[in-house]
PDB file of C-alpha atoms in Angstrom:
ATOM      1  CA  UNK A   1     -12.539 -73.524-118.318  1.00 60.00           C
ATOM      2  CA  UNK A   2     -11.573 -70.498-115.718  1.00 66.00           C
ATOM      3  CA  UNK A   3     -12.711 -71.548-112.388  1.00 87.00           C
ATOM      4  CA  UNK A   4     -12.795 -68.040-111.503  1.00 93.00           C
ATOM      5  CA  UNK A   5     -14.491 -65.675-113.692  1.00 95.00           C
ATOM      6  CA  UNK A   6     -14.415 -61.657-113.603  1.00 96.00           C
ATOM      7  CA  UNK A   7     -16.807 -58.982-114.917  1.00 97.00           C
ATOM      8  CA  UNK A   8     -16.394 -56.665-116.438  1.00 97.00           C
ATOM      9  CA  UNK A   9     -13.035 -56.895-118.094  1.00 97.00           C
ATOM     10  CA  UNK A  10     -12.916 -52.856-117.848  1.00 97.00           C
ATOM     11  CA  UNK A  11     -14.832 -50.381-116.181  1.00 97.00           C
ATOM     12  CA  UNK A  12     -14.643 -46.921-116.265  1.00 98.00           C
ATOM     13  CA  UNK A  13     -16.374 -44.790-113.641  1.00 98.00           C
ATOM     14  CA  UNK A  14     -16.451 -40.754-112.865  1.00 98.00           C
ATOM     15  CA  UNK A  15     -14.730 -39.792-109.538  1.00 98.00           C
ATOM     16  CA  UNK A  16     -17.148 -39.913-106.668  1.00 98.00           C
ATOM     17  CA  UNK A  17     -18.663 -42.748-108.616  1.00 98.00           C
ATOM     18  CA  UNK A  18     -19.589 -46.370-107.589  1.00 98.00           C
ATOM     19  CA  UNK A  19     -17.826 -49.132-109.103  1.00 98.00           C
ATOM     20  CA  UNK A  20     -19.387 -52.589-108.890  1.00 98.00           C
ATOM     21  CA  UNK A  21     -17.178 -55.451-109.976  1.00 98.00           C
ATOM     22  CA  UNK A  22     -17.971 -59.165-110.200  1.00 98.00           C
ATOM     23  CA  UNK A  23     -16.716 -62.763-109.633  1.00 96.00           C
ATOM     24  CA  UNK A  24     -17.847 -66.381-110.021  1.00 95.00           C
ATOM     25  CA  UNK A  25     -16.413 -69.183-109.562  1.00 92.00           C
ATOM     26  CA  UNK A  26     -17.537 -72.446-110.896  1.00 88.00           C
ATOM     27  CA  UNK A  27     -15.941 -75.033-108.959  1.00 84.00           C
ATOM     28  CA  UNK A  28     -17.475 -75.971-105.236  1.00 83.00           C
ATOM     29  CA  UNK A  29     -14.165 -76.437-104.135  1.00 82.00           C
ATOM     30  CA  UNK A  30     -13.364 -73.070-104.157  1.00 81.00           C
ATOM     31  CA  UNK A  31     -15.436 -71.333-101.179  1.00 78.00           C
ATOM     32  CA  UNK A  32     -12.966 -68.969-100.076  1.00 87.00           C
ATOM     33  CA  UNK A  33     -12.779 -65.385-101.761  1.00 93.00           C
ATOM     34  CA  UNK A  34     -10.648 -62.289-101.937  1.00 96.00           C
ATOM     35  CA  UNK A  35     -10.386 -59.202-103.636  1.00 97.00           C
ATOM     36  CA  UNK A  36      -6.803 -57.868-104.686  1.00 97.00           C
ATOM     37  CA  UNK A  37      -6.090 -54.388-106.421  1.00 98.00           C
ATOM     38  CA  UNK A  38      -2.350 -54.040-108.545  1.00 97.00           C
ATOM     39  CA  UNK A  39      -1.406 -50.393-109.560  1.00 96.00           C
ATOM     40  CA  UNK A  40       0.770 -50.719-112.885  1.00 93.00           C
ATOM     41  CA  UNK A  41       4.396 -51.962-111.967  1.00 92.00           C
ATOM     42  CA  UNK A  42       3.441 -53.315-108.535  1.00 94.00           C
ATOM     43  CA  UNK A  43       2.893 -57.045-107.396  1.00 95.00           C
ATOM     44  CA  UNK A  44      -1.024 -57.374-106.697  1.00 97.00           C
ATOM     45  CA  UNK A  45      -2.224 -56.234-102.927  1.00 96.00           C
ATOM     46  CA  UNK A  46      -4.994 -57.725-100.619  1.00 95.00           C
ATOM     47  CA  UNK A  47      -7.593 -55.452-100.492  1.00 96.00           C
ATOM     48  CA  UNK A  48     -10.339 -58.069 -98.618  1.00 95.00           C
ATOM     49  CA  UNK A  49     -11.124 -61.178 -98.040  1.00 94.00           C
ATOM     50  CA  UNK A  50     -14.723 -62.877 -97.328  1.00 94.00           C
ATOM     51  CA  UNK A  51     -15.224 -66.504 -96.504  1.00 91.00           C
ATOM     52  CA  UNK A  52     -19.144 -65.955 -94.814  1.00 91.00           C
ATOM     53  CA  UNK A  53     -22.703 -65.086 -96.866  1.00 93.00           C
ATOM     54  CA  UNK A  54     -23.589 -61.855 -96.762  1.00 95.00           C
ATOM     55  CA  UNK A  55     -21.752 -58.154 -96.880  1.00 96.00           C
ATOM     56  CA  UNK A  56     -18.329 -57.110 -95.634  1.00 97.00           C
ATOM     57  CA  UNK A  57     -17.397 -53.262 -95.065  1.00 97.00           C
ATOM     58  CA  UNK A  58     -13.713 -51.800 -95.437  1.00 95.00           C
ATOM     59  CA  UNK A  59     -13.745 -48.292 -95.519  1.00 96.00           C
ATOM     60  CA  UNK A  60     -15.142 -47.016 -98.950  1.00 97.00           C
ATOM     61  CA  UNK A  61     -14.801 -51.187-100.234  1.00 98.00           C
ATOM     62  CA  UNK A  62     -18.121 -53.351 -99.629  1.00 98.00           C
ATOM     63  CA  UNK A  63     -17.413 -57.496-100.901  1.00 97.00           C
ATOM     64  CA  UNK A  64     -20.689 -59.471-100.642  1.00 97.00           C
ATOM     65  CA  UNK A  65     -20.583 -63.035-101.423  1.00 95.00           C
ATOM     66  CA  UNK A  66     -23.746 -65.518-101.964  1.00 94.00           C
ATOM     67  CA  UNK A  67     -21.945 -69.382-101.208  1.00 91.00           C
ATOM     68  CA  UNK A  68     -24.809 -70.697-102.543  1.00 91.00           C
ATOM     69  CA  UNK A  69     -24.305 -68.918-106.216  1.00 92.00           C
ATOM     70  CA  UNK A  70     -20.443 -68.802-105.375  1.00 91.00           C
ATOM     71  CA  UNK A  71     -20.593 -65.552-106.656  1.00 95.00           C
ATOM     72  CA  UNK A  72     -19.028 -62.580-104.939  1.00 96.00           C
ATOM     73  CA  UNK A  73     -18.704 -58.456-105.586  1.00 98.00           C
ATOM     74  CA  UNK A  74     -17.074 -55.531-104.629  1.00 98.00           C
ATOM     75  CA  UNK A  75     -18.366 -52.402-104.489  1.00 98.00           C
ATOM     76  CA  UNK A  76     -16.294 -49.445-104.166  1.00 98.00           C
ATOM     77  CA  UNK A  77     -17.989 -45.992-103.183  1.00 98.00           C
ATOM     78  CA  UNK A  78     -16.664 -42.479-103.719  1.00 98.00           C
ATOM     79  CA  UNK A  79     -14.132 -44.111-106.058  1.00 98.00           C
ATOM     80  CA  UNK A  80     -10.918 -41.952-106.325  1.00 97.00           C
ATOM     81  CA  UNK A  81      -8.200 -41.792-109.084  1.00 96.00           C
ATOM     82  CA  UNK A  82      -6.172 -43.465-106.955  1.00 96.00           C
ATOM     83  CA  UNK A  83      -8.162 -46.567-107.415  1.00 97.00           C
ATOM     84  CA  UNK A  84      -7.448 -47.198-110.668  1.00 97.00           C
ATOM     85  CA  UNK A  85      -5.651 -50.265-111.209  1.00 97.00           C
ATOM     86  CA  UNK A  86      -6.110 -54.045-111.641  1.00 97.00           C
ATOM     87  CA  UNK A  87      -8.761 -55.801-109.634  1.00 98.00           C
ATOM     88  CA  UNK A  88      -8.378 -59.605-109.150  1.00 97.00           C
ATOM     89  CA  UNK A  89     -10.794 -62.027-108.016  1.00 96.00           C
ATOM     90  CA  UNK A  90      -9.171 -64.682-105.720  1.00 95.00           C
ATOM     91  CA  UNK A  91     -10.918 -68.150-104.689  1.00 93.00           C
ATOM     92  CA  UNK A  92      -9.215 -70.836-102.646  1.00 88.00           C
ATOM     93  CA  UNK A  93     -10.108 -74.219-101.357  1.00 83.00           C
ATOM     94  CA  UNK A  94      -9.136 -76.068 -97.994  1.00 74.00           C
ATOM     95  CA  UNK A  95      -6.113 -77.221 -99.122  1.00 74.00           C
ATOM     96  CA  UNK A  96      -4.992 -73.557 -99.672  1.00 85.00           C
ATOM     97  CA  UNK A  97      -4.434 -73.921-103.215  1.00 87.00           C
ATOM     98  CA  UNK A  98      -5.414 -70.148-104.723  1.00 90.00           C
ATOM     99  CA  UNK A  99      -6.613 -69.422-108.108  1.00 93.00           C
ATOM    100  CA  UNK A 100      -6.998 -65.952-109.609  1.00 95.00           C
ATOM    101  CA  UNK A 101      -9.477 -64.616-112.489  1.00 95.00           C
ATOM    102  CA  UNK A 102      -8.285 -62.812-115.025  1.00 95.00           C
ATOM    103  CA  UNK A 103      -9.148 -59.046-113.428  1.00 96.00           C
ATOM    104  CA  UNK A 104     -11.159 -55.760-114.351  1.00 97.00           C
ATOM    105  CA  UNK A 105      -9.707 -52.665-115.081  1.00 97.00           C
ATOM    106  CA  UNK A 106     -11.151 -50.068-113.127  1.00 98.00           C
ATOM    107  CA  UNK A 107     -10.334 -46.484-114.894  1.00 98.00           C
ATOM    108  CA  UNK A 108     -11.431 -43.709-112.605  1.00 97.00           C
ATOM    109  CA  UNK A 109     -12.095 -40.743-114.385  1.00 96.00           C
ATOM    110  CA  UNK A 110     -11.360 -37.137-112.745  1.00 91.00           C
TER     111      UNK A 110
ATOM    112  CA  UNK B   1       3.562 -55.804 -93.732  1.00 61.00           C
ATOM    113  CA  UNK B   2       4.924 -59.224 -95.140  1.00 61.00           C
ATOM    114  CA  UNK B   3       8.122 -58.949 -97.162  1.00 92.00           C
ATOM    115  CA  UNK B   4       8.601 -61.062-100.361  1.00 97.00           C
ATOM    116  CA  UNK B   5      11.571 -60.282-102.625  1.00 97.00           C
ATOM    117  CA  UNK B   6      12.383 -61.969-105.865  1.00 97.00           C
ATOM    118  CA  UNK B   7      15.520 -62.047-107.620  1.00 97.00           C
ATOM    119  CA  UNK B   8      16.293 -60.958-110.385  1.00 97.00           C
ATOM    120  CA  UNK B   9      13.731 -58.388-111.129  1.00 96.00           C
ATOM    121  CA  UNK B  10      14.573 -58.790-114.808  1.00 97.00           C
ATOM    122  CA  UNK B  11      15.786 -61.555-117.154  1.00 97.00           C
ATOM    123  CA  UNK B  12      16.524 -62.702-120.451  1.00 97.00           C
ATOM    124  CA  UNK B  13      17.416 -65.445-122.067  1.00 97.00           C
ATOM    125  CA  UNK B  14      17.508 -67.828-125.415  1.00 97.00           C
ATOM    126  CA  UNK B  15      15.487 -70.455-126.265  1.00 97.00           C
ATOM    127  CA  UNK B  16      16.684 -73.595-124.631  1.00 96.00           C
ATOM    128  CA  UNK B  17      18.540 -71.704-121.971  1.00 96.00           C
ATOM    129  CA  UNK B  18      18.181 -72.650-117.949  1.00 96.00           C
ATOM    130  CA  UNK B  19      17.001 -70.029-115.793  1.00 97.00           C
ATOM    131  CA  UNK B  20      15.934 -70.270-112.040  1.00 98.00           C
ATOM    132  CA  UNK B  21      14.046 -67.821-110.603  1.00 98.00           C
ATOM    133  CA  UNK B  22      14.475 -66.865-106.821  1.00 98.00           C
ATOM    134  CA  UNK B  23      12.573 -66.230-104.045  1.00 98.00           C
ATOM    135  CA  UNK B  24      12.660 -64.771-100.316  1.00 98.00           C
ATOM    136  CA  UNK B  25       9.841 -64.591 -97.293  1.00 97.00           C
ATOM    137  CA  UNK B  26      11.250 -63.183 -94.064  1.00 95.00           C
ATOM    138  CA  UNK B  27       7.385 -63.647 -92.410  1.00 87.00           C
ATOM    139  CA  UNK B  28       7.793 -67.623 -91.561  1.00 90.00           C
ATOM    140  CA  UNK B  29       4.851 -67.942 -93.732  1.00 93.00           C
ATOM    141  CA  UNK B  30       4.431 -71.453 -94.222  1.00 94.00           C
ATOM    142  CA  UNK B  31       3.169 -71.442 -97.536  1.00 94.00           C
ATOM    143  CA  UNK B  32       4.691 -70.228-100.871  1.00 96.00           C
ATOM    144  CA  UNK B  33       3.510 -69.779-104.593  1.00 96.00           C
ATOM    145  CA  UNK B  34       4.403 -69.168-108.156  1.00 98.00           C
ATOM    146  CA  UNK B  35       2.348 -67.136-110.378  1.00 97.00           C
ATOM    147  CA  UNK B  36       2.871 -65.970-114.053  1.00 98.00           C
ATOM    148  CA  UNK B  37       0.888 -63.042-114.981  1.00 97.00           C
ATOM    149  CA  UNK B  38      -0.140 -62.518-118.687  1.00 95.00           C
ATOM    150  CA  UNK B  39      -2.216 -60.188-120.826  1.00 91.00           C
ATOM    151  CA  UNK B  40      -5.730 -61.638-121.058  1.00 88.00           C
ATOM    152  CA  UNK B  41      -4.932 -64.242-118.604  1.00 91.00           C
ATOM    153  CA  UNK B  42      -4.469 -62.754-115.092  1.00 92.00           C
ATOM    154  CA  UNK B  43      -2.726 -64.721-112.538  1.00 95.00           C
ATOM    155  CA  UNK B  44      -2.182 -68.268-113.107  1.00 96.00           C
ATOM    156  CA  UNK B  45      -0.809 -70.762-110.370  1.00 95.00           C
ATOM    157  CA  UNK B  46       2.563 -72.489-111.359  1.00 97.00           C
ATOM    158  CA  UNK B  47       3.503 -74.445-108.371  1.00 97.00           C
ATOM    159  CA  UNK B  48       2.912 -74.051-104.717  1.00 95.00           C
ATOM    160  CA  UNK B  49       4.447 -75.214-101.387  1.00 96.00           C
ATOM    161  CA  UNK B  50       3.541 -76.338 -97.711  1.00 94.00           C
ATOM    162  CA  UNK B  51       6.805 -75.889 -96.666  1.00 94.00           C
ATOM    163  CA  UNK B  52      10.225 -77.131 -96.909  1.00 95.00           C
ATOM    164  CA  UNK B  53      10.787 -80.520 -99.210  1.00 95.00           C
ATOM    165  CA  UNK B  54       6.664 -80.025-100.020  1.00 95.00           C
ATOM    166  CA  UNK B  55       5.820 -79.320-103.615  1.00 96.00           C
ATOM    167  CA  UNK B  56       1.950 -78.857-105.152  1.00 95.00           C
ATOM    168  CA  UNK B  57       1.290 -78.719-108.733  1.00 95.00           C
ATOM    169  CA  UNK B  58      -0.669 -75.600-109.685  1.00 94.00           C
ATOM    170  CA  UNK B  59      -2.517 -75.057-112.987  1.00 93.00           C
ATOM    171  CA  UNK B  60      -0.008 -74.489-115.496  1.00 95.00           C
ATOM    172  CA  UNK B  61       3.076 -76.773-114.510  1.00 95.00           C
ATOM    173  CA  UNK B  62       4.525 -77.748-117.604  1.00 96.00           C
ATOM    174  CA  UNK B  63       8.038 -77.081-118.371  1.00 96.00           C
ATOM    175  CA  UNK B  64       8.344 -75.611-114.542  1.00 98.00           C
ATOM    176  CA  UNK B  65      10.067 -77.204-111.705  1.00 97.00           C
ATOM    177  CA  UNK B  66      10.051 -76.115-108.152  1.00 97.00           C
ATOM    178  CA  UNK B  67      11.952 -76.555-104.809  1.00 97.00           C
ATOM    179  CA  UNK B  68      10.957 -75.558-101.583  1.00 97.00           C
ATOM    180  CA  UNK B  69      14.700 -75.621 -99.776  1.00 97.00           C
ATOM    181  CA  UNK B  70      13.792 -73.845 -96.335  1.00 97.00           C
ATOM    182  CA  UNK B  71      10.928 -72.082 -95.337  1.00 96.00           C
ATOM    183  CA  UNK B  72      12.516 -68.944 -96.482  1.00 97.00           C
ATOM    184  CA  UNK B  73      13.504 -70.048-100.104  1.00 98.00           C
ATOM    185  CA  UNK B  74      10.906 -70.980-102.856  1.00 98.00           C
ATOM    186  CA  UNK B  75      12.884 -71.243-106.539  1.00 98.00           C
ATOM    187  CA  UNK B  76      11.618 -71.788-109.899  1.00 98.00           C
ATOM    188  CA  UNK B  77      13.344 -73.575-112.644  1.00 98.00           C
ATOM    189  CA  UNK B  78      13.088 -73.593-116.299  1.00 96.00           C
ATOM    190  CA  UNK B  79      15.335 -76.272-117.553  1.00 92.00           C
ATOM    191  CA  UNK B  80      14.480 -75.579-121.062  1.00 95.00           C
ATOM    192  CA  UNK B  81      13.495 -72.332-121.766  1.00 96.00           C
ATOM    193  CA  UNK B  82      10.982 -71.686-124.538  1.00 97.00           C
ATOM    194  CA  UNK B  83       9.428 -68.047-125.972  1.00 97.00           C
ATOM    195  CA  UNK B  84       6.216 -69.373-124.316  1.00 97.00           C
ATOM    196  CA  UNK B  85       7.583 -68.718-121.184  1.00 98.00           C
ATOM    197  CA  UNK B  86       7.900 -64.913-121.396  1.00 98.00           C
ATOM    198  CA  UNK B  87       6.185 -63.332-118.907  1.00 98.00           C
ATOM    199  CA  UNK B  88       5.706 -61.364-115.543  1.00 98.00           C
ATOM    200  CA  UNK B  89       6.458 -64.002-112.775  1.00 98.00           C
ATOM    201  CA  UNK B  90       5.153 -63.247-109.202  1.00 98.00           C
ATOM    202  CA  UNK B  91       6.231 -65.256-105.892  1.00 98.00           C
ATOM    203  CA  UNK B  92       3.763 -65.081-102.974  1.00 97.00           C
ATOM    204  CA  UNK B  93       3.436 -66.184 -99.412  1.00 96.00           C
ATOM    205  CA  UNK B  94       1.185 -66.623 -96.667  1.00 93.00           C
ATOM    206  CA  UNK B  95       0.740 -68.012 -93.082  1.00 88.00           C
ATOM    207  CA  UNK B  96      -2.470 -70.299 -94.052  1.00 80.00           C
ATOM    208  CA  UNK B  97      -4.939 -68.891 -91.516  1.00 76.00           C
ATOM    209  CA  UNK B  98      -7.223 -66.061 -93.805  1.00 78.00           C
ATOM    210  CA  UNK B  99      -4.186 -67.264 -96.865  1.00 83.00           C
ATOM    211  CA  UNK B 100      -3.948 -63.926 -97.706  1.00 90.00           C
ATOM    212  CA  UNK B 101      -1.318 -63.692-100.067  1.00 94.00           C
ATOM    213  CA  UNK B 102       1.812 -61.294 -99.577  1.00 95.00           C
ATOM    214  CA  UNK B 103       3.222 -60.945-103.703  1.00 97.00           C
ATOM    215  CA  UNK B 104       6.610 -59.625-104.253  1.00 97.00           C
ATOM    216  CA  UNK B 105       7.640 -57.292-106.904  1.00 96.00           C
ATOM    217  CA  UNK B 106       7.656 -59.562-109.931  1.00 97.00           C
ATOM    218  CA  UNK B 107      10.283 -61.181-112.206  1.00 98.00           C
ATOM    219  CA  UNK B 108      10.202 -59.990-115.929  1.00 98.00           C
ATOM    220  CA  UNK B 109      11.589 -62.600-117.804  1.00 98.00           C
ATOM    221  CA  UNK B 110      11.805 -62.812-121.495  1.00 98.00           C
ATOM    222  CA  UNK B 111      12.832 -65.894-123.691  1.00 97.00           C
ATOM    223  CA  UNK B 112      14.081 -65.093-127.267  1.00 96.00           C
TER     224      UNK B 112
END
């Protein structure tokens, strides 16, 4: 079973709109979360980490973590065409094992 | 930004062949990782390492060996390559603090 599950698989939003991505871990050993973004032809790059309950905001990006349910979300406001990419949720253990989900394809339509 | 260099960028081999993928990081990071990326599967962890001489098993280790020779260098070995190992391989490193991973540009491997 996939230990890190992401939804939706694909998401289209208009330019300037809000994109919301979801991620859940099914293993309580995995309690640390990151969001990564991968543009076509490149390696993934970290967007932000979140380790504590609540919200974390970095510019247009806001992550929300609920540790009780092991659910994390990423919200992108004022989406831009350059935000079109594959977004990965990653979760890690105290022993530095880091597992990724299958990813969400985000398409921002001009 | 952390620098992680993978080589080769592209590799074609035949079934049963030997392949070595190389990764070097120049930021004194303790942790290094090998992932494979396949459509429909995302990024799957093959092996990772805490430091020179250390190796930890990931989630999809079958058919792969890895060796961390120095703090900078982490190698992935396919001793009897199979078509199922055709994939895009990424190496990553981290300092273990917040454990943000820094990825290389990837190696595309085709096993014919």
